Amino acid sequence: MIEFIDVHVHLRTGDKARLEADPYVISNPEGLSDHPDAMAEMYRELNGMAVVFDIDDETRTGLKVSNAEIAEWVAKYPDVFIGFGSVDPWKGKAAITEVERCADLGLRGIKFHPSVQDFAPNDPRFDPLWETCQRLGLAILLHTGTTMAAAGQPGGGGIRLDYGRPIPYIDDIAARFPELRIIMAHPAWPWHEEQLAILRHKPNVYMDLSGWAPKYIPQTVIQYANSLIQDKVFFGSDFPMLTPHRWLREFADLPLKDTVRPKILRDNAARFFGLQLNDQ
């Protein structure tokens, strides 16, 4: 029986698969393998599923990723993996073509990291991306809040944190593309209050709780997840930065209603992806 759906899991492809570690992901301290075969086995043992993706930031890093490889891993482990593609928004028409190819590959959404990819999501020049995703029924997963990518490097590696701010960037997109399903990745600290406002105001916007050990999630996020936005919040770990083991252990200690806990762990994501699980 599937007990949880982790909507935020990094899988390295293309050039990144040949690196010792993803330069933008802090390896998990428990030392668990991030090889897709090992990840599939880990989630299967935990009775979970995982949304897997890479991040196409070739303009910034020169590293190529492969959405085809994501699709291949999903085909190999369809009982465990749900696939998202990723495109570099600076590739223009090629990015649009790649979004369309992701849909043809059976991927369910597209992952973006505005701070790492160095773009303002609400810039009108990127509207064709959102229009294409909306037309094809592909969800988008957008990083929000601060990031540990390049943290501590001179100038933060040139990464601008403000591109992860929910207002105006996410709010503008949600308003202009009301049929586009948007997941805000992570509690958007230090702008999590803006994030909560969008979740209350825009029916097409959701959030995941990835990247934060549950005991550190801002209290207002927990309060709203336990009440007003309980149907719009997903479990996410951010593996391999944070393991699902630790996240699930700490999540069990949060002061959540018994009716809310299964929604966050599984039911909200199952409904979002149209999954018919055995016991539902």
mmCIF file of C-alpha atoms in Angstrom:
data_model
loop_
_atom_site.group_PDB
_atom_site.id
_atom_site.type_symbol
_atom_site.label_atom_id
_atom_site.label_comp_id
_atom_site.label_asym_id
_atom_site.label_seq_id
_atom_site.Cartn_x
_atom_site.Cartn_y
_atom_site.Cartn_z
ATOM 1 C CA MET A 1 0.000 0.000 0.000
ATOM 2 C CA ILE A 2 1.299 3.467 -0.900
ATOM 3 C CA GLU A 3 1.584 5.454 2.325
ATOM 4 C CA PHE A 4 3.091 8.693 0.989
ATOM 5 C CA ILE A 5 3.981 10.584 -2.177
ATOM 6 C CA ASP A 6 7.198 12.614 -2.065
ATOM 7 C CA VAL A 7 6.706 15.346 -4.675
ATOM 8 C CA HIS A 8 10.259 16.724 -4.590
ATOM 9 C CA VAL A 9 13.141 14.367 -5.381
ATOM 10 C CA HIS A 10 16.284 15.202 -7.368
ATOM 11 C CA LEU A 11 17.575 12.711 -9.919
ATOM 12 C CA ARG A 12 20.803 13.464 -11.789
ATOM 13 C CA THR A 13 20.876 12.957 -15.562
ATOM 14 C CA GLY A 14 23.105 13.763 -18.527
ATOM 15 C CA ASP A 15 26.292 15.602 -17.588
ATOM 16 C CA LYS A 16 25.227 15.825 -13.947
ATOM 17 C CA ALA A 17 24.966 12.043 -13.665
ATOM 18 C CA ARG A 18 28.678 11.873 -14.418
ATOM 19 C CA LEU A 19 29.602 14.269 -11.624
ATOM 20 C CA GLU A 20 30.452 13.003 -8.164
ATOM 21 C CA ALA A 21 27.654 15.195 -6.803
ATOM 22 C CA ASP A 22 25.140 17.721 -8.074
ATOM 23 C CA PRO A 23 26.775 21.149 -7.536
ATOM 24 C CA TYR A 24 23.444 22.578 -6.373
ATOM 25 C CA VAL A 25 22.365 19.788 -4.033
ATOM 26 C CA ILE A 26 23.877 19.232 -0.600
ATOM 27 C CA SER A 27 24.406 15.497 -0.207
ATOM 28 C CA ASN A 28 22.382 13.885 2.529
ATOM 29 C CA PRO A 29 24.291 13.363 5.780
ATOM 30 C CA GLU A 30 22.991 9.798 6.090
ATOM 31 C CA GLY A 31 24.941 8.848 2.980
ATOM 32 C CA LEU A 32 22.104 7.176 1.083
ATOM 33 C CA SER A 33 22.746 6.563 -2.593
ATOM 34 C CA ASP A 34 21.113 8.908 -5.097
ATOM 35 C CA HIS A 35 21.448 6.425 -7.956
ATOM 36 C CA PRO A 36 17.961 5.920 -9.425
ATOM 37 C CA ASP A 37 18.009 2.148 -8.875
ATOM 38 C CA ALA A 38 18.837 2.638 -5.203
ATOM 39 C CA MET A 39 16.286 5.435 -4.874
ATOM 40 C CA ALA A 40 13.535 3.266 -6.341
ATOM 41 C CA GLU A 41 14.360 0.490 -3.904
ATOM 42 C CA MET A 42 14.414 2.935 -0.988
ATOM 43 C CA TYR A 43 10.990 4.363 -1.787
ATOM 44 C CA ARG A 44 9.566 0.915 -2.437
ATOM 45 C CA GLU A 45 10.775 -0.274 0.970
ATOM 46 C CA LEU A 46 9.158 2.782 2.561
ATOM 47 C CA ASN A 47 5.857 2.145 0.694
ATOM 48 C CA GLY A 48 6.177 5.488 -1.031
ATOM 49 C CA MET A 49 6.252 7.106 -4.439
ATOM 50 C CA ALA A 50 8.495 9.940 -5.622
ATOM 51 C CA VAL A 51 8.229 12.746 -8.155
ATOM 52 C CA VAL A 52 11.685 12.828 -9.752
ATOM 53 C CA PHE A 53 13.350 15.521 -11.871
ATOM 54 C CA ASP A 54 16.603 17.217 -12.767
ATOM 55 C CA ILE A 55 17.207 20.969 -13.246
ATOM 56 C CA ASP A 56 18.163 22.277 -16.679
ATOM 57 C CA ASP A 57 20.454 25.222 -15.975
ATOM 58 C CA GLU A 58 22.720 24.788 -18.974
ATOM 59 C CA THR A 59 22.919 28.532 -19.704
ATOM 60 C CA ARG A 60 24.370 29.105 -16.245
ATOM 61 C CA THR A 61 26.494 25.968 -15.758
ATOM 62 C CA GLY A 62 27.089 24.518 -19.219
ATOM 63 C CA LEU A 63 25.811 21.149 -17.984
ATOM 64 C CA LYS A 64 23.284 19.279 -20.120
ATOM 65 C CA VAL A 65 20.515 17.251 -18.501
ATOM 66 C CA SER A 66 18.218 14.676 -20.097
ATOM 67 C CA ASN A 67 14.445 14.570 -19.773
ATOM 68 C CA ALA A 68 14.510 11.376 -21.822
ATOM 69 C CA GLU A 69 16.488 9.729 -19.012
ATOM 70 C CA ILE A 70 13.850 10.815 -16.492
ATOM 71 C CA ALA A 71 11.204 9.182 -18.678
ATOM 72 C CA GLU A 72 13.317 6.016 -18.924
ATOM 73 C CA TRP A 73 13.591 5.729 -15.148
ATOM 74 C CA VAL A 74 9.844 6.273 -14.781
ATOM 75 C CA ALA A 75 9.241 3.526 -17.345
ATOM 76 C CA LYS A 76 11.541 1.217 -15.392
ATOM 77 C CA TYR A 77 9.873 1.936 -12.035
ATOM 78 C CA PRO A 78 6.295 3.037 -12.822
ATOM 79 C CA ASP A 79 5.079 1.878 -9.408
ATOM 80 C CA VAL A 80 7.522 4.220 -7.657
ATOM 81 C CA PHE A 81 8.429 7.186 -9.885
ATOM 82 C CA ILE A 82 6.383 10.036 -11.340
ATOM 83 C CA GLY A 83 8.437 12.098 -13.772
ATOM 84 C CA PHE A 84 8.815 15.856 -14.229
ATOM 85 C CA GLY A 85 10.952 17.373 -16.940
ATOM 86 C CA SER A 86 12.968 20.554 -16.736
ATOM 87 C CA VAL A 87 13.798 23.197 -19.326
ATOM 88 C CA ASP A 88 16.134 26.158 -19.291
ATOM 89 C CA PRO A 89 13.864 29.177 -19.909
ATOM 90 C CA TRP A 90 16.679 31.064 -21.636
ATOM 91 C CA LYS A 91 16.645 28.583 -24.546
ATOM 92 C CA GLY A 92 13.653 30.351 -26.105
ATOM 93 C CA LYS A 93 11.880 28.358 -28.800
ATOM 94 C CA ALA A 94 14.011 25.324 -27.992
ATOM 95 C CA ALA A 95 12.605 25.421 -24.458
ATOM 96 C CA ILE A 96 9.052 25.393 -25.816
ATOM 97 C CA THR A 97 9.902 22.446 -28.066
ATOM 98 C CA GLU A 98 11.383 20.602 -25.102
ATOM 99 C CA VAL A 99 8.254 21.192 -23.006
ATOM 100 C CA GLU A 100 6.218 19.654 -25.807
ATOM 101 C CA ARG A 101 8.623 16.705 -25.953
ATOM 102 C CA CYS A 102 8.271 16.230 -22.188
ATOM 103 C CA ALA A 103 4.517 15.886 -22.673
ATOM 104 C CA ASP A 104 5.119 13.323 -25.447
ATOM 105 C CA LEU A 105 7.437 11.413 -23.092
ATOM 106 C CA GLY A 106 4.618 11.098 -20.566
ATOM 107 C CA LEU A 107 6.159 13.409 -17.984
ATOM 108 C CA ARG A 108 3.631 15.085 -15.713
ATOM 109 C CA GLY A 109 5.124 18.508 -15.138
ATOM 110 C CA ILE A 110 8.133 20.810 -15.512
ATOM 111 C CA LYS A 111 10.553 21.843 -12.772
ATOM 112 C CA PHE A 112 12.002 25.374 -12.618
ATOM 113 C CA HIS A 113 14.470 26.963 -10.194
ATOM 114 C CA PRO A 114 14.343 30.727 -10.898
ATOM 115 C CA SER A 115 17.262 31.619 -8.636
ATOM 116 C CA VAL A 116 19.577 28.975 -10.077
ATOM 117 C CA GLN A 117 18.317 29.480 -13.647
ATOM 118 C CA ASP A 118 18.618 33.251 -13.133
ATOM 119 C CA PHE A 119 15.245 34.419 -14.425
ATOM 120 C CA ALA A 120 12.233 36.367 -13.232
ATOM 121 C CA PRO A 121 9.250 34.035 -13.741
ATOM 122 C CA ASN A 122 6.779 36.855 -14.333
ATOM 123 C CA ASP A 123 8.824 38.456 -17.128
ATOM 124 C CA PRO A 124 6.467 38.452 -20.155
ATOM 125 C CA ARG A 125 9.195 36.976 -22.363
ATOM 126 C CA PHE A 126 8.629 33.660 -20.541
ATOM 127 C CA ASP A 127 4.858 33.671 -20.961
ATOM 128 C CA PRO A 128 5.058 31.246 -23.914
ATOM 129 C CA LEU A 129 6.483 28.669 -21.488
ATOM 130 C CA TRP A 130 3.576 29.007 -19.087
ATOM 131 C CA GLU A 131 1.082 29.114 -21.954
ATOM 132 C CA THR A 132 2.508 25.869 -23.359
ATOM 133 C CA CYS A 133 2.458 24.096 -20.006
ATOM 134 C CA GLN A 134 -1.117 25.241 -19.440
ATOM 135 C CA ARG A 135 -2.205 24.062 -22.894
ATOM 136 C CA LEU A 136 -0.589 20.660 -22.443
ATOM 137 C CA GLY A 137 -1.889 20.176 -18.906
ATOM 138 C CA LEU A 138 1.605 20.055 -17.433
ATOM 139 C CA ALA A 139 2.003 21.256 -13.856
ATOM 140 C CA ILE A 140 4.976 23.459 -13.004
ATOM 141 C CA LEU A 141 7.082 23.154 -9.868
ATOM 142 C CA LEU A 142 8.781 26.452 -9.020
ATOM 143 C CA HIS A 143 11.420 26.880 -6.340
ATOM 144 C CA THR A 144 10.479 29.528 -3.774
ATOM 145 C CA GLY A 145 12.253 31.077 -0.813
ATOM 146 C CA THR A 146 15.943 31.043 -0.059
ATOM 147 C CA THR A 147 18.302 28.427 -1.472
ATOM 148 C CA MET A 148 21.425 26.709 -0.197
ATOM 149 C CA ALA A 149 22.758 26.563 -3.758
ATOM 150 C CA ALA A 150 26.152 28.323 -3.708
ATOM 151 C CA ALA A 151 25.567 29.457 -0.108
ATOM 152 C CA GLY A 152 28.767 30.813 1.423
ATOM 153 C CA GLN A 153 30.461 31.348 -1.929
ATOM 154 C CA PRO A 154 31.559 34.897 -2.824
ATOM 155 C CA GLY A 155 28.429 36.801 -3.773
ATOM 156 C CA GLY A 156 26.432 33.625 -3.278
ATOM 157 C CA GLY A 157 27.737 32.421 -6.616
ATOM 158 C CA GLY A 158 25.874 35.270 -8.270
ATOM 159 C CA ILE A 159 22.516 33.714 -7.384
ATOM 160 C CA ARG A 160 19.694 36.178 -6.675
ATOM 161 C CA LEU A 161 17.438 35.070 -3.853
ATOM 162 C CA ASP A 162 14.654 37.485 -4.785
ATOM 163 C CA TYR A 163 13.726 35.382 -7.824
ATOM 164 C CA GLY A 164 12.352 32.895 -5.289
ATOM 165 C CA ARG A 165 9.877 35.400 -3.872
ATOM 166 C CA PRO A 166 6.200 34.346 -4.245
ATOM 167 C CA ILE A 167 4.903 37.896 -4.731
ATOM 168 C CA PRO A 168 5.082 39.161 -7.401
ATOM 169 C CA TYR A 169 6.634 36.304 -9.369
ATOM 170 C CA ILE A 170 4.304 33.361 -8.654
ATOM 171 C CA ASP A 171 1.241 35.487 -8.048
ATOM 172 C CA ASP A 172 1.568 37.187 -11.441
ATOM 173 C CA ILE A 173 1.812 33.858 -13.282
ATOM 174 C CA ALA A 174 -1.130 32.388 -11.390
ATOM 175 C CA ALA A 175 -3.267 35.406 -12.234
ATOM 176 C CA ARG A 176 -2.373 35.445 -15.934
ATOM 177 C CA PHE A 177 -2.679 31.666 -16.397
ATOM 178 C CA PRO A 178 -5.569 30.534 -14.180
ATOM 179 C CA GLU A 179 -5.643 26.982 -15.603
ATOM 180 C CA LEU A 180 -1.924 26.452 -15.022
ATOM 181 C CA ARG A 181 -1.358 24.257 -11.973
ATOM 182 C CA ILE A 182 1.546 25.618 -9.939
ATOM 183 C CA ILE A 183 3.389 23.999 -7.047
ATOM 184 C CA MET A 184 5.522 26.321 -4.952
ATOM 185 C CA ALA A 185 8.480 24.250 -3.800
ATOM 186 C CA HIS A 186 9.492 24.615 -0.148
ATOM 187 C CA PRO A 187 8.209 26.844 2.636
ATOM 188 C CA ALA A 188 9.180 30.153 1.008
ATOM 189 C CA TRP A 189 11.107 31.591 3.963
ATOM 190 C CA PRO A 190 11.617 34.499 4.472
ATOM 191 C CA TRP A 191 8.535 35.203 2.323
ATOM 192 C CA HIS A 192 6.327 32.361 3.578
ATOM 193 C CA GLU A 193 3.580 34.797 4.597
ATOM 194 C CA GLU A 194 3.308 35.863 0.952
ATOM 195 C CA GLN A 195 3.186 32.212 -0.010
ATOM 196 C CA LEU A 196 0.277 31.554 2.344
ATOM 197 C CA ALA A 197 -1.595 34.554 0.941
ATOM 198 C CA ILE A 198 -1.286 33.181 -2.597
ATOM 199 C CA LEU A 199 -2.434 29.730 -1.493
ATOM 200 C CA ARG A 200 -5.575 31.265 0.000
ATOM 201 C CA HIS A 201 -6.212 33.509 -3.002
ATOM 202 C CA LYS A 202 -5.293 31.470 -6.085
ATOM 203 C CA PRO A 203 -7.052 28.087 -6.502
ATOM 204 C CA ASN A 204 -4.477 26.905 -9.057
ATOM 205 C CA VAL A 205 -1.508 27.191 -6.665
ATOM 206 C CA TYR A 206 -0.217 24.544 -4.225
ATOM 207 C CA MET A 207 2.933 24.068 -2.150
ATOM 208 C CA ASP A 208 5.269 21.337 -1.003
ATOM 209 C CA LEU A 209 7.070 21.190 2.332
ATOM 210 C CA SER A 210 10.400 19.997 0.943
ATOM 211 C CA GLY A 211 13.838 21.228 1.858
ATOM 212 C CA TRP A 212 12.993 21.837 5.509
ATOM 213 C CA ALA A 213 13.206 19.314 8.305
ATOM 214 C CA PRO A 214 9.663 19.508 9.737
ATOM 215 C CA LYS A 215 10.806 20.798 13.130
ATOM 216 C CA TYR A 216 12.181 23.906 11.391
ATOM 217 C CA ILE A 217 9.154 24.684 9.201
ATOM 218 C CA PRO A 218 7.820 28.147 10.126
ATOM 219 C CA GLN A 219 4.971 27.923 12.627
ATOM 220 C CA THR A 220 2.534 29.891 10.485
ATOM 221 C CA VAL A 221 3.009 27.389 7.656
ATOM 222 C CA ILE A 222 2.149 24.542 10.024
ATOM 223 C CA GLN A 223 -0.848 26.485 11.348
ATOM 224 C CA TYR A 224 -2.256 27.089 7.857
ATOM 225 C CA ALA A 225 -1.413 23.564 6.659
ATOM 226 C CA ASN A 226 -3.424 22.280 9.587
ATOM 227 C CA SER A 227 -6.421 24.415 8.680
ATOM 228 C CA LEU A 228 -7.084 26.810 5.800
ATOM 229 C CA ILE A 229 -4.788 25.273 3.165
ATOM 230 C CA GLN A 230 -4.901 21.640 4.278
ATOM 231 C CA ASP A 231 -6.005 20.478 0.800
ATOM 232 C CA LYS A 232 -3.188 22.317 -0.999
ATOM 233 C CA VAL A 233 -0.073 21.073 0.804
ATOM 234 C CA PHE A 234 2.147 18.172 -0.309
ATOM 235 C CA PHE A 235 4.896 16.177 1.353
ATOM 236 C CA GLY A 236 8.283 16.704 -0.246
ATOM 237 C CA SER A 237 11.709 15.780 1.065
ATOM 238 C CA ASP A 238 14.218 17.379 -1.368
ATOM 239 C CA PHE A 239 16.204 14.119 -1.410
ATOM 240 C CA PRO A 240 19.174 13.753 -1.440
ATOM 241 C CA MET A 241 19.539 16.992 0.539
ATOM 242 C CA LEU A 242 17.068 15.686 3.121
ATOM 243 C CA THR A 243 16.086 12.046 3.426
ATOM 244 C CA PRO A 244 12.453 10.930 3.513
ATOM 245 C CA HIS A 245 13.358 8.899 6.613
ATOM 246 C CA ARG A 246 14.215 11.976 8.660
ATOM 247 C CA TRP A 247 11.325 14.006 7.231
ATOM 248 C CA LEU A 248 8.765 11.349 8.087
ATOM 249 C CA ARG A 249 10.178 10.884 11.604
ATOM 250 C CA GLU A 250 9.918 14.591 12.401
ATOM 251 C CA PHE A 251 6.588 15.008 10.616
ATOM 252 C CA ALA A 252 5.101 12.466 13.035
ATOM 253 C CA ASP A 253 5.855 14.880 15.893
ATOM 254 C CA LEU A 254 4.091 17.906 14.376
ATOM 255 C CA PRO A 255 0.826 19.010 16.025
ATOM 256 C CA LEU A 256 -1.410 18.124 13.073
ATOM 257 C CA LYS A 257 -4.971 16.869 13.075
ATOM 258 C CA ASP A 258 -5.449 13.186 12.348
ATOM 259 C CA THR A 259 -7.600 14.171 9.375
ATOM 260 C CA VAL A 260 -4.921 16.456 7.937
ATOM 261 C CA ARG A 261 -1.850 14.235 8.220
ATOM 262 C CA PRO A 262 -2.824 11.747 5.456
ATOM 263 C CA LYS A 263 -3.811 14.608 3.168
ATOM 264 C CA ILE A 264 -0.312 16.075 3.306
ATOM 265 C CA LEU A 265 1.451 12.736 3.114
ATOM 266 C CA ARG A 266 -0.481 11.243 0.225
ATOM 267 C CA ASP A 267 -4.070 12.145 -0.547
ATOM 268 C CA ASN A 268 -3.580 15.710 -1.818
ATOM 269 C CA ALA A 269 -0.857 14.632 -4.253
ATOM 270 C CA ALA A 270 -2.820 11.568 -5.350
ATOM 271 C CA ARG A 271 -5.743 13.808 -6.244
ATOM 272 C CA PHE A 272 -3.455 16.347 -7.945
ATOM 273 C CA PHE A 273 -1.927 13.658 -10.179
ATOM 274 C CA GLY A 274 -5.164 11.731 -10.654
ATOM 275 C CA LEU A 275 -3.783 8.576 -9.053
ATOM 276 C CA GLN A 276 -6.133 5.800 -8.053
ATOM 277 C CA LEU A 277 -4.428 4.114 -5.118
ATOM 278 C CA ASN A 278 -5.620 0.706 -3.962
ATOM 279 C CA ASP A 279 -7.218 1.760 -0.674
ATOM 280 C CA GLN A 280 -8.792 5.014 -1.877
#
